[in-house]
Amino acid sequence: MLTVVGSIALDTTRTPFHTVERTLGGTATFSSISASKYVPTSIVGIVGHDFPTSYLELLKNLLDIRGLRISEQEKTFYFDSSFGYDLSKRTTNKTELNVISNYQLTIPDEYIDSEYVYLANNDPVQNMNVLDLFSKPKLIMCDTMDFWIMNKRDEVIKLMNKVDGIILNESEAKLLFKESNIFKCARLLNSNGRVFAVINKGENGSLLFYDNEFYPLPAYPTEIIKDPTGAGDSFGGAFMGYLSQQGKIDSRTLKNAMAHGNIMGSFAIEDYGIDKLVKISSDDIKKRHEKYKEILSF
Ligand code: AMP
């Protein structure tokens, strides 16, 4: 069983072409929907009293939501960000933690023996507390972002020391280690007994470091880019979803997981919020996977 823990948010996203307000977002949302294309997925998170019922219904139709809590006292986590014409650079306008800063996450008994746990970007203390509730996961992966690296760096490091794999985007990895060389960052992420590290480079693809080898993979070249929000989470969800579907860890499986991460990331950016992720079928994923393989063979 795969359980995804993270933020469930209302996002306002501004691009020069369009603005979406208070749409369904959050790291657990993107990553669990993406993972659910590979295996049944459970989501753990907390929303507030302002969370629309239609979003709850949507999540319920795609995921196991027994681990989703609703606070009657607080508002949902809110994230407001903008992109300029360079859609690879995001500016955060507002982060309102609301319910995620004051609530202790719990998991239903049915999730305790989850074999795969993905701690998506979230308060590292929350994520560490939830991690303690699982009996003995086979594989734990985590993600984080600049907000937590700047506000709770020590806790981010502590969390990283409890996981088997880390996925980070390029600028965050560089910020975390105060290091400009991406290969050095990957090595550092892979230290302390961790099995693998993945660095996401957006439109420049991704880099896997496993068993002392680097495996770079270019991004899937989609020509439609509407909203890059959630691309990293969709990558992470697909990566974990694929690994739990395969049930093994070796370089071939990890490289394939990375390909699926790139594919789901490419779908995510083709529409606003989760719209595209929700619409695509396993056939769409299969076709894109075939095309991706074809363009990468030489
Ligand atoms: P990304 O894959 O990096 O584009 O992640 C985008 C998602 O991260 C958005 O849907 C936000 O709601 C969520 N998010 C933004 N800031 C934070 C934060 N500090 N903690 C947890 N989630 C966040």
mmCIF file of C-alpha atoms and ligand atoms in Angstrom:
data_model
loop_
_atom_site.group_PDB
_atom_site.id
_atom_site.type_symbol
_atom_site.label_atom_id
_atom_site.label_comp_id
_atom_site.label_asym_id
_atom_site.label_seq_id
_atom_site.Cartn_x
_atom_site.Cartn_y
_atom_site.Cartn_z
ATOM 1 C CA MET A 1 0.000 0.000 0.000
ATOM 2 C CA LEU A 2 1.216 3.507 -0.839
ATOM 3 C CA THR A 3 0.456 6.376 1.510
ATOM 4 C CA VAL A 4 1.187 9.982 0.607
ATOM 5 C CA VAL A 5 1.476 12.620 3.336
ATOM 6 C CA GLY A 6 1.638 16.347 2.577
ATOM 7 C CA SER A 7 -0.221 19.583 2.048
ATOM 8 C CA ILE A 8 -3.731 19.786 0.657
ATOM 9 C CA ALA A 9 -4.144 23.365 -0.449
ATOM 10 C CA LEU A 10 -6.130 26.087 -2.057
ATOM 11 C CA ASP A 11 -3.827 27.640 -4.655
ATOM 12 C CA THR A 12 -3.990 30.949 -6.468
ATOM 13 C CA THR A 13 -1.711 30.795 -9.500
ATOM 14 C CA ARG A 14 -0.995 33.789 -11.702
ATOM 15 C CA THR A 15 0.633 33.538 -15.121
ATOM 16 C CA PRO A 16 0.795 36.297 -17.770
ATOM 17 C CA PHE A 17 -1.955 34.377 -19.611
ATOM 18 C CA HIS A 18 -4.415 33.410 -16.906
ATOM 19 C CA THR A 19 -5.079 33.396 -13.159
ATOM 20 C CA VAL A 20 -6.745 30.582 -11.253
ATOM 21 C CA GLU A 21 -7.980 31.405 -7.754
ATOM 22 C CA ARG A 22 -8.305 29.106 -4.764
ATOM 23 C CA THR A 23 -8.093 26.008 -6.925
ATOM 24 C CA LEU A 24 -7.369 22.561 -5.499
ATOM 25 C CA GLY A 25 -3.626 22.098 -5.010
ATOM 26 C CA GLY A 26 -1.094 20.991 -2.432
ATOM 27 C CA THR A 27 1.803 18.613 -2.598
ATOM 28 C CA ALA A 28 -0.121 15.587 -1.329
ATOM 29 C CA THR A 29 -2.912 16.316 -3.789
ATOM 30 C CA PHE A 30 -0.716 16.409 -6.894
ATOM 31 C CA SER A 31 1.494 13.533 -5.844
ATOM 32 C CA SER A 32 -1.241 11.180 -4.713
ATOM 33 C CA ILE A 33 -3.373 11.752 -7.818
ATOM 34 C CA SER A 34 -0.300 11.108 -9.949
ATOM 35 C CA ALA A 35 0.608 7.973 -7.941
ATOM 36 C CA SER A 36 -2.955 6.686 -8.207
ATOM 37 C CA LYS A 37 -2.393 6.137 -11.936
ATOM 38 C CA TYR A 38 -0.050 3.288 -10.911
ATOM 39 C CA VAL A 39 -1.382 1.867 -7.623
ATOM 40 C CA PRO A 40 -4.296 2.533 -5.242
ATOM 41 C CA THR A 41 -3.121 5.465 -3.128
ATOM 42 C CA SER A 42 -4.045 6.834 0.300
ATOM 43 C CA ILE A 43 -3.705 10.509 1.139
ATOM 44 C CA VAL A 44 -2.920 11.887 4.606
ATOM 45 C CA GLY A 45 -3.428 15.581 5.272
ATOM 46 C CA ILE A 46 -5.621 18.201 6.833
ATOM 47 C CA VAL A 47 -7.938 20.826 5.365
ATOM 48 C CA GLY A 48 -10.006 23.567 6.958
ATOM 49 C CA HIS A 49 -13.694 24.426 7.176
ATOM 50 C CA ASP A 50 -13.439 26.469 3.943
ATOM 51 C CA PHE A 51 -12.437 23.446 1.845
ATOM 52 C CA PRO A 52 -15.082 23.053 -0.884
ATOM 53 C CA THR A 53 -17.190 19.883 -0.765
ATOM 54 C CA SER A 54 -16.705 19.457 -4.514
ATOM 55 C CA TYR A 55 -12.925 19.105 -3.971
ATOM 56 C CA LEU A 56 -13.513 16.589 -1.228
ATOM 57 C CA GLU A 57 -15.736 14.568 -3.552
ATOM 58 C CA LEU A 58 -13.136 14.743 -6.298
ATOM 59 C CA LEU A 59 -10.408 13.405 -3.985
ATOM 60 C CA LYS A 60 -12.769 10.713 -2.697
ATOM 61 C CA ASN A 61 -13.373 9.463 -6.230
ATOM 62 C CA LEU A 62 -9.663 9.052 -6.935
ATOM 63 C CA LEU A 63 -8.052 8.172 -3.620
ATOM 64 C CA ASP A 64 -8.465 6.522 -0.253
ATOM 65 C CA ILE A 65 -9.229 9.598 1.874
ATOM 66 C CA ARG A 66 -9.683 7.973 5.274
ATOM 67 C CA GLY A 67 -6.516 9.827 6.361
ATOM 68 C CA LEU A 68 -7.855 13.240 5.383
ATOM 69 C CA ARG A 69 -8.974 15.349 8.346
ATOM 70 C CA ILE A 70 -11.182 18.444 8.322
ATOM 71 C CA SER A 71 -10.709 21.105 10.981
ATOM 72 C CA GLU A 72 -13.803 23.044 11.967
ATOM 73 C CA GLN A 73 -11.655 25.765 13.581
ATOM 74 C CA GLU A 74 -9.068 26.645 10.969
ATOM 75 C CA LYS A 75 -8.789 27.531 7.315
ATOM 76 C CA THR A 76 -7.139 25.412 4.620
ATOM 77 C CA PHE A 77 -3.461 25.950 3.732
ATOM 78 C CA TYR A 78 -3.323 28.694 1.091
ATOM 79 C CA PHE A 79 -0.572 29.300 -1.473
ATOM 80 C CA ASP A 80 -0.470 32.273 -3.857
ATOM 81 C CA SER A 81 2.237 32.356 -6.523
ATOM 82 C CA SER A 82 3.072 34.017 -9.844
ATOM 83 C CA PHE A 83 5.016 33.146 -12.946
ATOM 84 C CA GLY A 84 6.346 35.556 -15.560
ATOM 85 C CA TYR A 85 6.864 34.680 -19.211
ATOM 86 C CA ASP A 86 9.618 32.343 -18.027
ATOM 87 C CA LEU A 87 7.310 29.737 -16.572
ATOM 88 C CA SER A 88 10.212 27.960 -14.934
ATOM 89 C CA LYS A 89 10.617 30.717 -12.294
ATOM 90 C CA ARG A 90 8.015 30.966 -9.576
ATOM 91 C CA THR A 91 7.533 33.872 -7.170
ATOM 92 C CA THR A 92 5.708 33.085 -3.941
ATOM 93 C CA ASN A 93 3.293 35.906 -3.077
ATOM 94 C CA LYS A 94 1.738 34.405 0.025
ATOM 95 C CA THR A 95 2.000 31.248 2.111
ATOM 96 C CA GLU A 96 -0.746 30.949 4.734
ATOM 97 C CA LEU A 97 -0.064 27.786 6.713
ATOM 98 C CA ASN A 98 -3.404 27.998 8.560
ATOM 99 C CA VAL A 99 -4.472 24.503 9.554
ATOM 100 C CA ILE A 100 -1.173 22.769 8.781
ATOM 101 C CA SER A 101 0.738 24.723 11.427
ATOM 102 C CA ASN A 102 -1.561 23.851 14.328
ATOM 103 C CA TYR A 103 -2.661 20.349 13.724
ATOM 104 C CA GLN A 104 -1.161 17.004 14.609
ATOM 105 C CA LEU A 105 -1.621 14.650 11.682
ATOM 106 C CA THR A 106 -2.745 11.101 12.435
ATOM 107 C CA ILE A 107 -3.210 8.023 10.280
ATOM 108 C CA PRO A 108 -6.039 5.494 10.321
ATOM 109 C CA ASP A 109 -5.122 2.028 11.693
ATOM 110 C CA GLU A 110 -5.511 0.586 8.191
ATOM 111 C CA TYR A 111 -2.516 2.635 6.977
ATOM 112 C CA ILE A 112 -0.058 1.630 9.729
ATOM 113 C CA ASP A 113 1.483 -1.191 7.754
ATOM 114 C CA SER A 114 1.858 0.796 4.497
ATOM 115 C CA GLU A 115 4.904 -0.530 2.667
ATOM 116 C CA TYR A 116 5.521 2.658 0.705
ATOM 117 C CA VAL A 117 5.375 6.104 2.291
ATOM 118 C CA TYR A 118 5.885 9.321 0.387
ATOM 119 C CA LEU A 119 6.389 12.350 2.640
ATOM 120 C CA ALA A 120 5.651 15.089 0.123
ATOM 121 C CA ASN A 121 6.764 18.643 0.825
ATOM 122 C CA ASN A 122 5.189 19.715 4.124
ATOM 123 C CA ASP A 123 6.186 20.945 7.590
ATOM 124 C CA PRO A 124 9.147 18.610 8.340
ATOM 125 C CA VAL A 125 8.076 18.257 11.978
ATOM 126 C CA GLN A 126 4.589 17.150 10.906
ATOM 127 C CA ASN A 127 6.141 14.696 8.476
ATOM 128 C CA MET A 128 8.487 13.260 11.114
ATOM 129 C CA ASN A 129 5.609 12.836 13.570
ATOM 130 C CA VAL A 130 3.496 11.024 10.993
ATOM 131 C CA LEU A 131 6.408 8.826 9.961
ATOM 132 C CA ASP A 132 6.647 7.519 13.540
ATOM 133 C CA LEU A 133 3.100 6.183 13.224
ATOM 134 C CA PHE A 134 3.922 3.677 10.481
ATOM 135 C CA SER A 135 5.051 0.203 11.592
ATOM 136 C CA LYS A 136 7.892 -0.578 9.191
ATOM 137 C CA PRO A 137 7.683 0.819 5.674
ATOM 138 C CA LYS A 138 9.773 -0.875 2.996
ATOM 139 C CA LEU A 139 10.545 2.452 1.287
ATOM 140 C CA ILE A 140 10.221 6.032 2.537
ATOM 141 C CA MET A 141 10.844 8.994 0.260
ATOM 142 C CA CYS A 142 10.652 12.686 1.095
ATOM 143 C CA ASP A 143 10.622 16.054 -0.615
ATOM 144 C CA THR A 144 10.954 19.597 0.713
ATOM 145 C CA MET A 145 11.133 23.178 -0.579
ATOM 146 C CA ASP A 146 12.825 26.556 -0.010
ATOM 147 C CA PHE A 147 10.169 27.672 2.519
ATOM 148 C CA TRP A 148 11.028 24.829 4.928
ATOM 149 C CA ILE A 149 14.764 24.895 4.197
ATOM 150 C CA MET A 150 14.809 28.565 5.189
ATOM 151 C CA ASN A 151 12.443 28.281 8.172
ATOM 152 C CA LYS A 152 13.178 24.828 9.613
ATOM 153 C CA ARG A 153 16.506 23.729 8.150
ATOM 154 C CA ASP A 154 17.570 21.522 11.108
ATOM 155 C CA GLU A 155 14.248 19.715 11.069
ATOM 156 C CA VAL A 156 14.504 19.194 7.299
ATOM 157 C CA ILE A 157 17.905 17.531 7.819
ATOM 158 C CA LYS A 158 16.526 15.377 10.649
ATOM 159 C CA LEU A 159 13.684 14.236 8.421
ATOM 160 C CA MET A 160 16.075 13.434 5.598
ATOM 161 C CA ASN A 161 18.057 11.221 7.929
ATOM 162 C CA LYS A 162 14.998 9.023 8.416
ATOM 163 C CA VAL A 163 14.238 8.267 4.782
ATOM 164 C CA ASP A 164 15.535 5.949 2.043
ATOM 165 C CA GLY A 165 15.218 8.326 -0.871
ATOM 166 C CA ILE A 166 15.035 12.058 -1.426
ATOM 167 C CA ILE A 167 13.592 14.032 -4.266
ATOM 168 C CA LEU A 168 14.372 17.738 -4.528
ATOM 169 C CA ASN A 169 14.342 20.345 -7.214
ATOM 170 C CA GLU A 170 17.611 21.800 -8.384
ATOM 171 C CA SER A 171 17.441 25.219 -6.707
ATOM 172 C CA GLU A 172 16.336 23.666 -3.403
ATOM 173 C CA ALA A 173 19.150 21.130 -3.430
ATOM 174 C CA LYS A 174 21.630 23.951 -4.058
ATOM 175 C CA LEU A 175 20.070 26.072 -1.308
ATOM 176 C CA LEU A 176 20.091 23.198 1.163
ATOM 177 C CA PHE A 177 23.797 22.445 0.748
ATOM 178 C CA LYS A 178 24.927 25.973 -0.212
ATOM 179 C CA GLU A 179 26.491 24.271 -3.208
ATOM 180 C CA SER A 180 26.285 25.169 -6.894
ATOM 181 C CA ASN A 181 27.342 21.839 -8.423
ATOM 182 C CA ILE A 182 24.325 19.638 -8.985
ATOM 183 C CA PHE A 183 26.349 16.404 -9.018
ATOM 184 C CA LYS A 184 27.845 17.248 -5.633
ATOM 185 C CA CYS A 185 24.334 17.990 -4.372
ATOM 186 C CA ALA A 186 23.139 14.587 -5.603
ATOM 187 C CA ARG A 187 26.023 12.857 -3.806
ATOM 188 C CA LEU A 188 25.280 14.731 -0.605
ATOM 189 C CA LEU A 189 21.584 13.869 -0.852
ATOM 190 C CA ASN A 190 22.520 10.241 -1.296
ATOM 191 C CA SER A 191 24.806 10.174 1.762
ATOM 192 C CA ASN A 192 23.984 8.874 5.262
ATOM 193 C CA GLY A 193 22.922 5.456 4.030
ATOM 194 C CA ARG A 194 20.157 6.698 1.766
ATOM 195 C CA VAL A 195 19.446 4.444 -1.199
ATOM 196 C CA PHE A 196 18.861 7.047 -3.901
ATOM 197 C CA ALA A 197 18.457 10.741 -4.624
ATOM 198 C CA VAL A 198 16.594 12.452 -7.422
ATOM 199 C CA ILE A 199 17.119 16.055 -8.452
ATOM 200 C CA ASN A 200 14.430 17.615 -10.581
ATOM 201 C CA LYS A 201 15.545 20.189 -13.103
ATOM 202 C CA GLY A 202 12.154 21.157 -14.543
ATOM 203 C CA GLU A 203 12.331 21.616 -18.301
ATOM 204 C CA ASN A 204 15.931 20.322 -18.154
ATOM 205 C CA GLY A 205 14.813 16.914 -16.963
ATOM 206 C CA SER A 206 15.991 15.052 -13.897
ATOM 207 C CA LEU A 207 19.036 13.406 -12.378
ATOM 208 C CA LEU A 208 19.047 10.151 -10.422
ATOM 209 C CA PHE A 209 21.958 9.153 -8.208
ATOM 210 C CA TYR A 210 21.977 5.475 -7.231
ATOM 211 C CA ASP A 211 24.692 2.970 -6.382
ATOM 212 C CA ASN A 212 27.421 5.529 -7.060
ATOM 213 C CA GLU A 213 26.182 6.285 -10.607
ATOM 214 C CA PHE A 214 24.477 9.344 -12.087
ATOM 215 C CA TYR A 215 21.533 8.799 -14.438
ATOM 216 C CA PRO A 216 20.309 11.950 -16.187
ATOM 217 C CA LEU A 217 17.062 11.967 -18.168
ATOM 218 C CA PRO A 218 15.722 14.832 -20.312
ATOM 219 C CA ALA A 219 12.212 16.136 -19.768
ATOM 220 C CA TYR A 220 9.409 14.970 -22.050
ATOM 221 C CA PRO A 221 9.152 17.779 -24.620
ATOM 222 C CA THR A 222 5.569 18.927 -24.283
ATOM 223 C CA GLU A 223 4.679 22.058 -26.253
ATOM 224 C CA ILE A 224 1.719 22.964 -24.055
ATOM 225 C CA ILE A 225 2.676 24.696 -20.810
ATOM 226 C CA LYS A 226 -0.128 26.407 -18.927
ATOM 227 C CA ASP A 227 0.736 26.024 -15.252
ATOM 228 C CA PRO A 228 3.957 24.504 -13.858
ATOM 229 C CA THR A 229 2.501 24.242 -10.327
ATOM 230 C CA GLY A 230 2.655 20.706 -9.053
ATOM 231 C CA ALA A 231 5.009 19.371 -11.727
ATOM 232 C CA GLY A 232 7.548 18.292 -9.094
ATOM 233 C CA ASP A 233 4.885 16.659 -6.937
ATOM 234 C CA SER A 234 3.383 14.867 -9.918
ATOM 235 C CA PHE A 235 6.883 13.618 -10.741
ATOM 236 C CA GLY A 236 7.369 12.407 -7.148
ATOM 237 C CA GLY A 237 3.957 10.733 -7.031
ATOM 238 C CA ALA A 238 4.509 8.865 -10.292
ATOM 239 C CA PHE A 239 8.028 7.878 -9.212
ATOM 240 C CA MET A 240 6.753 6.400 -5.932
ATOM 241 C CA GLY A 241 3.634 4.950 -7.566
ATOM 242 C CA TYR A 242 5.733 3.142 -10.137
ATOM 243 C CA LEU A 243 8.171 1.821 -7.500
ATOM 244 C CA SER A 244 5.370 0.465 -5.359
ATOM 245 C CA GLN A 245 3.731 -1.097 -8.415
ATOM 246 C CA GLN A 246 7.013 -2.869 -9.300
ATOM 247 C CA GLY A 247 7.857 -3.818 -5.706
ATOM 248 C CA LYS A 248 11.637 -3.716 -6.178
ATOM 249 C CA ILE A 249 14.550 -1.273 -6.206
ATOM 250 C CA ASP A 250 17.326 -1.591 -8.755
ATOM 251 C CA SER A 251 18.834 0.780 -11.292
ATOM 252 C CA ARG A 252 16.522 -0.252 -14.122
ATOM 253 C CA THR A 253 13.377 0.104 -12.016
ATOM 254 C CA LEU A 254 14.550 3.460 -10.654
ATOM 255 C CA LYS A 255 15.321 4.729 -14.171
ATOM 256 C CA ASN A 256 11.873 3.673 -15.324
ATOM 257 C CA ALA A 257 10.342 5.344 -12.271
ATOM 258 C CA MET A 258 12.144 8.521 -13.278
ATOM 259 C CA ALA A 259 10.757 8.247 -16.829
ATOM 260 C CA HIS A 260 7.253 7.933 -15.408
ATOM 261 C CA GLY A 261 7.973 10.910 -13.148
ATOM 262 C CA ASN A 262 8.943 12.990 -16.168
ATOM 263 C CA ILE A 263 5.869 11.841 -18.071
ATOM 264 C CA MET A 264 3.417 12.698 -15.286
ATOM 265 C CA GLY A 265 5.187 16.023 -14.686
ATOM 266 C CA SER A 266 4.727 16.817 -18.375
ATOM 267 C CA PHE A 267 1.010 16.064 -18.196
ATOM 268 C CA ALA A 268 0.574 18.168 -15.036
ATOM 269 C CA ILE A 269 1.820 21.382 -16.643
ATOM 270 C CA GLU A 270 -0.495 21.118 -19.634
ATOM 271 C CA ASP A 271 -3.467 22.513 -17.724
ATOM 272 C CA TYR A 272 -4.200 24.511 -14.568
ATOM 273 C CA GLY A 273 -3.957 22.850 -11.162
ATOM 274 C CA ILE A 274 -4.843 19.154 -11.222
ATOM 275 C CA ASP A 275 -7.135 19.402 -14.266
ATOM 276 C CA LYS A 276 -4.981 17.433 -16.675
ATOM 277 C CA LEU A 277 -3.886 14.807 -14.144
ATOM 278 C CA VAL A 278 -7.479 13.984 -13.409
ATOM 279 C CA LYS A 279 -8.386 13.613 -17.080
ATOM 280 C CA ILE A 280 -5.598 11.377 -18.378
ATOM 281 C CA SER A 281 -6.052 7.631 -18.748
ATOM 282 C CA SER A 282 -3.562 4.781 -18.470
ATOM 283 C CA ASP A 283 -3.649 4.652 -22.247
ATOM 284 C CA ASP A 284 -2.488 8.297 -22.459
ATOM 285 C CA ILE A 285 0.409 7.439 -20.132
ATOM 286 C CA LYS A 286 1.293 4.356 -22.165
ATOM 287 C CA LYS A 287 1.303 6.306 -25.437
ATOM 288 C CA ARG A 288 3.497 9.046 -24.000
ATOM 289 C CA HIS A 289 5.850 6.446 -22.531
ATOM 290 C CA GLU A 290 6.231 4.826 -25.955
ATOM 291 C CA LYS A 291 6.862 8.171 -27.626
ATOM 292 C CA TYR A 292 9.383 9.100 -24.920
ATOM 293 C CA LYS A 293 11.300 5.840 -25.434
ATOM 294 C CA GLU A 294 11.271 6.364 -29.182
ATOM 295 C CA ILE A 295 12.721 9.878 -29.023
ATOM 296 C CA LEU A 296 15.378 8.822 -26.523
ATOM 297 C CA SER A 297 16.796 5.946 -28.528
ATOM 298 C CA PHE A 298 19.772 6.691 -30.740
HETATM 299 P P1 AMP B 1 5.512 22.167 -6.825
HETATM 300 O O1 AMP B 1 5.473 20.740 -7.273
HETATM 301 O O2 AMP B 1 6.799 22.545 -6.202
HETATM 302 O O3 AMP B 1 5.068 23.114 -7.912
HETATM 303 O O4 AMP B 1 4.442 22.282 -5.651
HETATM 304 C C1 AMP B 1 3.300 23.089 -5.701
HETATM 305 C C2 AMP B 1 2.400 22.865 -4.510
HETATM 306 O O5 AMP B 1 3.114 23.073 -3.288
HETATM 307 C C3 AMP B 1 1.249 23.846 -4.497
HETATM 308 O O6 AMP B 1 0.059 23.199 -4.843
HETATM 309 C C4 AMP B 1 1.234 24.419 -3.078
HETATM 310 O O7 AMP B 1 -0.032 24.375 -2.490
HETATM 311 C C5 AMP B 1 2.226 23.566 -2.320
HETATM 312 N N1 AMP B 1 3.048 24.336 -1.371
HETATM 313 C C6 AMP B 1 3.583 25.565 -1.563
HETATM 314 N N2 AMP B 1 4.277 25.969 -0.488
HETATM 315 C C7 AMP B 1 4.211 24.956 0.411
HETATM 316 C C8 AMP B 1 4.735 24.762 1.733
HETATM 317 N N3 AMP B 1 5.485 25.690 2.345
HETATM 318 N N4 AMP B 1 4.473 23.586 2.356
HETATM 319 C C9 AMP B 1 3.730 22.626 1.754
HETATM 320 N N5 AMP B 1 3.190 22.765 0.518
HETATM 321 C C10 AMP B 1 3.429 23.905 -0.154
#
